[in-house]
Short mmCIF file of N, CA and C in Angstrom, two decimals:
data_model
loop_
_atom_site.label_atom_id
_atom_site.label_comp_id
_atom_site.label_asym_id
_atom_site.label_seq_id
_atom_site.Cartn_x
_atom_site.Cartn_y
_atom_site.Cartn_z
N UNK A 186 97.30 119.59 114.83
CA UNK A 186 96.43 120.81 114.38
C UNK A 186 97.08 122.08 114.95
N UNK A 187 96.99 123.14 114.36
CA UNK A 187 97.46 124.42 114.92
C UNK A 187 96.59 124.92 115.99
N UNK A 188 97.12 125.49 116.94
CA UNK A 188 96.36 125.96 118.17
C UNK A 188 95.33 127.01 117.62
N UNK A 189 95.77 128.06 116.91
CA UNK A 189 94.92 128.99 116.42
C UNK A 189 93.70 128.34 115.82
N UNK A 190 93.79 127.33 114.90
CA UNK A 190 92.65 126.65 114.34
C UNK A 190 91.75 126.16 115.38
N UNK A 191 92.28 125.58 116.50
CA UNK A 191 91.43 124.84 117.47
C UNK A 191 90.79 125.97 118.21
N UNK A 192 91.38 127.15 118.46
CA UNK A 192 90.79 128.03 119.37
C UNK A 192 89.61 128.74 118.42
N UNK A 193 89.93 129.06 117.26
CA UNK A 193 88.82 129.66 116.36
C UNK A 193 87.66 128.63 116.21
N UNK A 194 87.94 127.36 116.04
CA UNK A 194 86.86 126.32 115.90
C UNK A 194 86.19 126.34 117.15
N UNK A 195 86.75 126.28 118.27
CA UNK A 195 86.02 126.07 119.56
C UNK A 195 85.18 127.41 119.89
N UNK A 196 85.56 128.61 119.57
CA UNK A 196 84.82 129.83 119.76
C UNK A 196 83.54 129.78 118.76
N UNK A 197 83.75 129.24 117.59
CA UNK A 197 82.56 129.18 116.63
C UNK A 197 81.65 128.11 117.08
N UNK A 198 82.06 127.26 117.98
CA UNK A 198 81.27 126.16 118.25
C UNK A 198 80.45 126.20 119.55
N UNK A 199 80.64 127.30 120.24
CA UNK A 199 80.01 127.51 121.52
C UNK A 199 78.47 127.61 121.38
N UNK A 200 77.98 128.21 120.38
CA UNK A 200 76.58 128.31 120.31
C UNK A 200 75.99 127.15 119.54
N UNK A 201 74.78 126.55 120.09
CA UNK A 201 74.17 125.41 119.47
C UNK A 201 72.97 125.94 118.67
N UNK A 202 73.13 126.92 117.89
CA UNK A 202 71.93 127.41 117.14
C UNK A 202 71.79 126.81 115.73
N UNK A 203 70.73 126.63 115.03
CA UNK A 203 70.54 125.88 113.94
C UNK A 203 71.16 126.87 112.78
N UNK A 204 71.63 126.33 111.68
CA UNK A 204 71.83 127.14 110.44
C UNK A 204 70.82 127.92 110.05
N UNK A 205 71.14 129.02 109.30
CA UNK A 205 69.88 129.87 108.77
C UNK A 205 69.33 129.19 107.56
N UNK A 206 68.03 129.72 107.26
CA UNK A 206 67.31 129.12 106.15
C UNK A 206 68.04 129.08 104.84
N UNK A 207 68.78 130.16 104.59
CA UNK A 207 69.60 130.19 103.30
C UNK A 207 70.65 129.13 103.25
N UNK A 208 71.20 128.85 104.34
CA UNK A 208 72.25 127.91 104.37
C UNK A 208 71.69 126.36 104.29
N UNK A 209 70.47 126.23 104.89
CA UNK A 209 69.85 124.94 104.80
C UNK A 209 69.33 124.72 103.27
N UNK A 210 69.02 125.87 102.62
CA UNK A 210 68.65 125.79 101.17
C UNK A 210 69.82 125.34 100.29
N UNK A 211 71.03 126.05 100.74
CA UNK A 211 72.23 125.70 99.94
C UNK A 211 72.60 124.20 100.14
N UNK A 212 72.39 123.60 101.31
CA UNK A 212 72.72 122.30 101.70
C UNK A 212 71.84 121.43 100.70
N UNK A 213 70.44 121.63 100.88
CA UNK A 213 69.64 120.71 99.95
C UNK A 213 69.89 120.86 98.39
N UNK A 214 70.54 121.78 98.07
CA UNK A 214 70.99 121.77 96.62
C UNK A 214 72.10 120.92 96.34
N UNK A 215 72.92 120.44 97.20
CA UNK A 215 74.08 119.66 97.15
C UNK A 215 73.80 118.18 97.43
N UNK A 216 73.25 117.88 98.63
CA UNK A 216 73.05 116.54 99.17
C UNK A 216 71.85 115.81 98.63
N UNK A 217 72.06 114.54 98.52
CA UNK A 217 70.92 113.71 98.16
C UNK A 217 70.09 113.38 99.42
N UNK A 218 68.90 112.75 99.28
CA UNK A 218 67.91 112.73 100.29
C UNK A 218 68.56 112.00 101.52
N UNK A 219 69.23 110.92 101.23
CA UNK A 219 69.84 110.19 102.43
C UNK A 219 70.93 110.89 103.12
N UNK A 220 71.80 111.57 102.32
CA UNK A 220 72.91 112.48 102.79
C UNK A 220 72.21 113.65 103.71
N UNK A 221 71.18 114.09 103.22
CA UNK A 221 70.49 115.22 103.94
C UNK A 221 69.94 114.91 105.22
N UNK A 222 69.52 113.56 105.36
CA UNK A 222 69.03 113.09 106.60
C UNK A 222 70.12 112.90 107.52
N UNK A 223 71.31 112.44 107.15
CA UNK A 223 72.51 112.30 107.95
C UNK A 223 73.10 113.68 108.48
N UNK A 224 72.93 114.54 107.47
CA UNK A 224 73.51 115.97 107.76
C UNK A 224 72.59 116.45 108.83
N UNK A 225 71.35 116.28 108.64
CA UNK A 225 70.27 116.88 109.71
C UNK A 225 70.50 116.25 111.06
N UNK A 226 71.02 115.20 111.18
CA UNK A 226 71.33 114.54 112.41
C UNK A 226 72.65 115.10 113.19
N UNK A 227 73.37 115.75 112.37
CA UNK A 227 74.60 116.39 112.98
C UNK A 227 74.22 117.48 113.99
N UNK A 228 75.12 117.70 114.96
CA UNK A 228 74.84 118.94 115.92
C UNK A 228 74.75 120.16 115.16
N UNK A 229 73.95 121.14 115.49
CA UNK A 229 74.00 122.43 114.83
C UNK A 229 75.31 123.05 114.66
N UNK A 230 76.21 122.92 115.61
CA UNK A 230 77.52 123.52 115.53
C UNK A 230 78.21 122.91 114.30
N UNK A 231 78.08 121.76 114.05
CA UNK A 231 78.79 120.89 113.02
C UNK A 231 78.15 121.28 111.64
N UNK A 232 76.78 121.43 111.72
CA UNK A 232 76.04 121.84 110.42
C UNK A 232 76.58 123.17 110.09
N UNK A 233 76.55 124.25 110.96
CA UNK A 233 77.07 125.57 110.58
C UNK A 233 78.52 125.43 110.04
N UNK A 234 79.37 124.75 110.80
CA UNK A 234 80.69 124.64 110.27
C UNK A 234 80.83 124.04 108.89
N UNK A 235 80.03 123.05 108.61
CA UNK A 235 80.12 122.37 107.21
C UNK A 235 79.68 123.42 106.16
N UNK A 236 78.68 124.25 106.48
CA UNK A 236 78.24 125.28 105.52
C UNK A 236 79.42 126.32 105.16
N UNK A 237 80.07 126.64 106.26
CA UNK A 237 81.32 127.53 106.16
C UNK A 237 82.34 126.84 105.11
N UNK A 238 82.57 125.49 105.56
CA UNK A 238 83.63 124.93 104.83
C UNK A 238 83.03 124.81 103.32
N UNK A 239 81.85 124.39 103.12
CA UNK A 239 81.43 124.42 101.75
C UNK A 239 81.57 125.72 101.02
N UNK A 240 81.27 126.83 101.61
CA UNK A 240 81.48 128.17 100.94
C UNK A 240 82.97 128.41 100.62
N UNK A 241 83.86 128.03 101.53
CA UNK A 241 85.22 128.24 101.27
C UNK A 241 85.82 127.24 100.19
N UNK A 242 85.27 126.11 100.28
CA UNK A 242 85.60 124.92 99.26
C UNK A 242 85.20 125.46 97.87
N UNK A 243 83.96 126.06 97.76
CA UNK A 243 83.48 126.45 96.48
C UNK A 243 84.37 127.58 95.87
N UNK A 244 84.96 128.33 96.73
CA UNK A 244 85.84 129.39 96.27
C UNK A 244 87.31 128.77 95.80
N UNK A 245 87.66 127.81 96.60
CA UNK A 245 89.01 127.31 96.29
C UNK A 245 88.91 126.23 95.15
N UNK A 246 87.72 125.60 95.02
CA UNK A 246 87.61 124.44 93.87
C UNK A 246 86.31 124.78 93.15
N UNK A 247 86.30 125.82 92.39
CA UNK A 247 85.05 126.35 91.68
C UNK A 247 84.46 125.21 90.74
N UNK A 248 85.36 124.40 90.21
CA UNK A 248 84.94 123.27 89.20
C UNK A 248 84.66 121.99 90.00
N UNK A 249 84.62 122.04 91.26
CA UNK A 249 84.31 120.74 92.09
C UNK A 249 82.95 120.08 91.66
N UNK A 250 82.97 118.89 91.54
CA UNK A 250 81.64 118.12 91.19
C UNK A 250 80.74 117.98 92.56
N UNK A 251 79.45 117.60 92.37
CA UNK A 251 78.65 117.40 93.43
C UNK A 251 79.18 116.49 94.58
N UNK A 252 79.76 115.44 94.22
CA UNK A 252 80.21 114.49 95.28
C UNK A 252 81.33 115.08 96.06
N UNK A 253 82.09 115.86 95.52
CA UNK A 253 83.32 116.68 96.31
C UNK A 253 82.53 117.67 97.14
N UNK A 254 81.65 118.42 96.69
CA UNK A 254 80.87 119.43 97.40
C UNK A 254 80.22 118.69 98.58
N UNK A 255 79.60 117.52 98.39
CA UNK A 255 79.06 116.91 99.42
C UNK A 255 79.88 116.52 100.51
N UNK A 256 81.14 116.05 100.03
CA UNK A 256 82.21 115.80 101.07
C UNK A 256 82.51 117.11 102.00
N UNK A 257 82.52 118.21 101.43
CA UNK A 257 82.70 119.42 102.29
C UNK A 257 81.61 119.51 103.34
N UNK A 258 80.40 119.20 102.88
CA UNK A 258 79.27 119.19 103.88
C UNK A 258 79.32 118.07 104.96
N UNK A 259 79.78 116.91 104.59
CA UNK A 259 79.66 115.83 105.36
C UNK A 259 81.06 115.35 105.99
N UNK A 260 82.17 116.17 105.83
CA UNK A 260 83.54 115.86 106.41
C UNK A 260 83.53 115.47 107.91
N UNK A 261 82.67 116.01 108.63
CA UNK A 261 82.64 115.76 110.03
C UNK A 261 81.46 114.97 110.59
N UNK A 262 80.77 114.31 109.67
CA UNK A 262 79.56 113.57 109.92
C UNK A 262 79.91 112.49 111.03
N UNK A 263 81.08 111.95 111.05
CA UNK A 263 81.38 110.81 111.92
C UNK A 263 81.43 111.33 113.36
N UNK A 264 81.62 112.61 113.59
CA UNK A 264 81.77 113.16 115.01
C UNK A 264 80.39 112.87 115.81
N UNK A 265 79.28 112.75 115.08
CA UNK A 265 78.08 112.63 115.68
C UNK A 265 77.97 111.20 116.40
N UNK A 266 78.64 110.38 115.90
CA UNK A 266 78.73 108.92 116.51
C UNK A 266 79.37 109.06 117.95
N UNK A 267 80.34 109.86 118.28
CA UNK A 267 80.75 109.90 119.61
C UNK A 267 79.78 110.50 120.56
N UNK A 268 78.77 111.28 120.05
CA UNK A 268 77.88 111.79 120.89
C UNK A 268 78.39 112.74 121.97
N UNK A 269 79.39 113.59 121.62
CA UNK A 269 80.09 114.45 122.64
C UNK A 269 79.56 115.92 122.35
N UNK A 270 79.32 116.54 123.50
CA UNK A 270 78.97 118.00 123.46
C UNK A 270 80.22 118.84 123.48
N UNK A 271 80.00 120.11 123.52
CA UNK A 271 81.13 121.02 123.28
C UNK A 271 82.24 120.80 124.38
N UNK A 272 81.96 120.77 125.58
CA UNK A 272 83.10 120.65 126.55
C UNK A 272 83.78 119.34 126.50
N UNK A 273 83.06 118.26 126.25
CA UNK A 273 83.67 116.92 126.05
C UNK A 273 84.52 116.92 124.85
N UNK A 274 84.06 117.67 123.69
CA UNK A 274 85.05 117.68 122.59
C UNK A 274 86.29 118.43 122.83
N UNK A 275 86.20 119.48 123.57
CA UNK A 275 87.57 120.12 124.04
C UNK A 275 88.29 119.28 124.88
N UNK A 276 87.77 118.43 125.72
CA UNK A 276 88.52 117.51 126.69
C UNK A 276 89.10 116.41 125.79
N UNK A 277 88.35 115.88 124.79
CA UNK A 277 88.85 115.01 123.88
C UNK A 277 89.93 115.48 123.01
N UNK A 278 90.00 116.63 122.57
CA UNK A 278 90.96 117.29 121.87
C UNK A 278 92.32 117.23 122.67
N UNK A 279 92.14 117.71 123.91
CA UNK A 279 93.39 117.80 124.81
C UNK A 279 93.98 116.58 125.15
N UNK A 280 93.11 115.49 125.65
CA UNK A 280 93.59 114.38 126.30
C UNK A 280 93.86 113.29 125.36
N UNK A 281 93.24 113.38 124.04
CA UNK A 281 93.48 112.28 122.98
C UNK A 281 92.42 111.32 123.04
N UNK A 282 92.69 110.20 122.25
CA UNK A 282 91.75 109.17 122.16
C UNK A 282 91.73 108.16 123.34
N UNK A 283 91.15 108.57 124.46
CA UNK A 283 91.11 107.71 125.63
C UNK A 283 89.64 107.40 125.91
N UNK A 284 89.17 106.18 126.03
CA UNK A 284 87.73 105.80 126.20
C UNK A 284 87.14 105.70 124.92
N UNK A 285 85.95 104.98 124.88
CA UNK A 285 85.26 104.71 123.65
C UNK A 285 84.70 105.85 122.87
N UNK A 286 84.18 106.92 123.60
CA UNK A 286 83.56 107.97 122.98
C UNK A 286 84.72 108.99 122.38
N UNK A 287 85.80 108.97 123.25
CA UNK A 287 86.86 109.90 122.80
C UNK A 287 87.55 109.35 121.54
N UNK A 288 87.62 108.01 121.54
CA UNK A 288 88.28 107.32 120.40
C UNK A 288 87.39 107.41 119.19
N UNK A 289 86.03 107.40 119.36
CA UNK A 289 85.20 107.65 118.20
C UNK A 289 85.27 109.14 117.71
N UNK A 290 85.44 110.03 118.56
CA UNK A 290 85.66 111.47 118.16
C UNK A 290 86.94 111.63 117.27
N UNK A 291 87.91 111.00 117.65
CA UNK A 291 89.09 111.09 117.06
C UNK A 291 89.31 110.30 115.79
N UNK A 292 88.36 109.25 115.65
CA UNK A 292 88.34 108.38 114.44
C UNK A 292 87.10 108.70 113.59
N UNK A 293 86.66 110.06 113.67
CA UNK A 293 85.39 110.44 112.92
C UNK A 293 85.54 110.45 111.39
N UNK A 294 86.64 110.44 110.78
CA UNK A 294 86.85 110.24 109.39
C UNK A 294 86.50 108.98 108.89
N UNK A 295 87.08 107.85 109.53
CA UNK A 295 86.71 106.39 109.16
C UNK A 295 85.27 106.32 109.46
N UNK A 296 84.68 106.56 110.70
CA UNK A 296 83.25 106.46 110.96
C UNK A 296 82.32 107.12 110.04
N UNK A 297 82.71 108.28 109.61
CA UNK A 297 81.78 109.00 108.71
C UNK A 297 81.93 108.36 107.41
N UNK A 298 83.00 107.88 106.94
CA UNK A 298 83.09 107.22 105.60
C UNK A 298 82.19 105.93 105.71
N UNK A 299 82.25 105.11 106.79
CA UNK A 299 81.47 103.90 107.02
C UNK A 299 79.94 104.30 106.92
N UNK A 300 79.66 105.37 107.66
CA UNK A 300 78.27 105.78 107.72
C UNK A 300 77.73 106.17 106.25
N UNK A 301 78.54 106.66 105.51
CA UNK A 301 78.24 107.16 104.08
C UNK A 301 78.30 106.07 102.99
N UNK A 302 79.05 105.04 103.25
CA UNK A 302 79.41 104.12 102.19
C UNK A 302 78.18 103.59 101.47
N UNK A 303 76.92 103.48 102.01
CA UNK A 303 75.83 102.99 101.23
C UNK A 303 74.95 104.03 100.72
N UNK A 304 75.14 105.23 101.06
CA UNK A 304 74.27 106.34 100.57
C UNK A 304 74.94 107.36 99.79
N UNK A 305 76.27 107.45 99.75
CA UNK A 305 77.00 108.46 98.94
C UNK A 305 77.76 107.95 97.81
N UNK A 306 78.21 108.73 96.94
CA UNK A 306 79.03 108.49 95.87
C UNK A 306 80.36 108.00 96.41
N UNK A 307 81.13 107.02 95.84
CA UNK A 307 82.32 106.60 96.28
C UNK A 307 83.38 107.73 96.50
N UNK A 308 83.31 108.73 95.71
CA UNK A 308 84.16 109.96 95.79
C UNK A 308 84.02 110.73 97.03
N UNK A 309 82.68 110.83 97.42
CA UNK A 309 82.42 111.59 98.65
C UNK A 309 82.91 110.72 99.87
N UNK A 310 82.78 109.40 99.88
CA UNK A 310 83.15 108.47 100.84
C UNK A 310 84.60 108.53 101.03
N UNK A 311 85.37 108.58 99.83
CA UNK A 311 86.84 108.62 99.86
C UNK A 311 87.43 109.89 100.47
N UNK A 312 86.74 111.00 100.27
CA UNK A 312 87.19 112.38 100.63
C UNK A 312 86.85 112.41 102.24
N UNK A 313 85.71 112.03 102.59
CA UNK A 313 85.33 112.04 104.00
C UNK A 313 86.22 111.21 104.84
N UNK A 314 86.54 109.97 104.30
CA UNK A 314 87.37 109.08 105.04
C UNK A 314 88.84 109.36 104.98
N UNK A 315 89.24 110.44 104.17
CA UNK A 315 90.56 110.66 104.19
C UNK A 315 91.46 109.61 103.47
N UNK A 316 90.95 108.78 102.53
CA UNK A 316 91.67 107.79 101.96
C UNK A 316 92.11 108.10 100.67
N UNK A 317 92.05 109.37 100.29
CA UNK A 317 92.59 109.84 98.89
C UNK A 317 93.27 111.19 99.21
N UNK A 318 94.46 111.30 98.49
CA UNK A 318 95.20 112.44 98.51
C UNK A 318 95.40 113.02 97.25
N UNK A 319 94.65 114.02 96.72
CA UNK A 319 94.84 114.67 95.49
C UNK A 319 94.46 116.06 95.63
N UNK A 320 94.39 116.93 94.57
CA UNK A 320 94.46 118.23 94.64
C UNK A 320 92.97 118.66 95.40
N UNK A 321 91.95 117.89 95.15
CA UNK A 321 90.60 118.25 95.66
C UNK A 321 90.69 117.91 97.17
N UNK A 322 91.22 116.92 97.69
CA UNK A 322 91.33 116.59 99.06
C UNK A 322 92.13 117.75 99.81
N UNK A 323 93.21 118.10 99.16
CA UNK A 323 94.06 119.24 99.77
C UNK A 323 93.28 120.47 99.89
N UNK A 324 92.46 120.70 98.77
CA UNK A 324 91.63 121.99 98.87
C UNK A 324 90.52 121.86 99.93
N UNK A 325 89.99 120.61 100.17
CA UNK A 325 88.92 120.40 101.23
C UNK A 325 89.65 120.60 102.53
N UNK A 326 90.76 120.25 102.71
CA UNK A 326 91.48 120.38 104.03
C UNK A 326 91.65 121.80 104.34
N UNK A 327 92.12 122.46 103.08
CA UNK A 327 92.39 124.00 103.43
C UNK A 327 91.08 124.76 103.78
N UNK A 328 90.01 124.37 103.21
CA UNK A 328 88.70 125.06 103.37
C UNK A 328 88.14 124.63 104.79
N UNK A 329 88.65 123.51 105.34
CA UNK A 329 88.22 123.18 106.76
C UNK A 329 89.33 123.82 107.79
N UNK A 330 90.34 124.40 107.33
CA UNK A 330 91.29 124.95 108.19
C UNK A 330 90.73 126.45 108.50
N UNK A 331 89.75 126.41 109.43
CA UNK A 331 89.07 127.66 109.83
C UNK A 331 89.76 128.07 111.20
#
């Protein structure tokens, strides 16, 4: 990952404030009930980030279908499994996948896909898990490069 991306992402993650009501309304227009419940369990910093990624993704891929837009909102859902706070995430990024929680943090794509497998569209699962590489997956990655 680029250092600039990591610094920008860290600075935007400092505050643990919830998304605003307009952003929550936008999320509810995209996610199904089960996906919404999983999204609601994400840390507020990840929720806010996911909404930014969705807005950027919508500009880059205006013809994206609901399952692809859901992936934009849920792309980091696996990070919740590691249960790391801000400073632990910074350390995990620097030292790499050492120890169970840091390993889970670095494996968030696969863990997120597993979490979504029974509640989401297969397209959402594939995009979150990084198991597909097509134009949409590349646009999703670009939207996440904040």
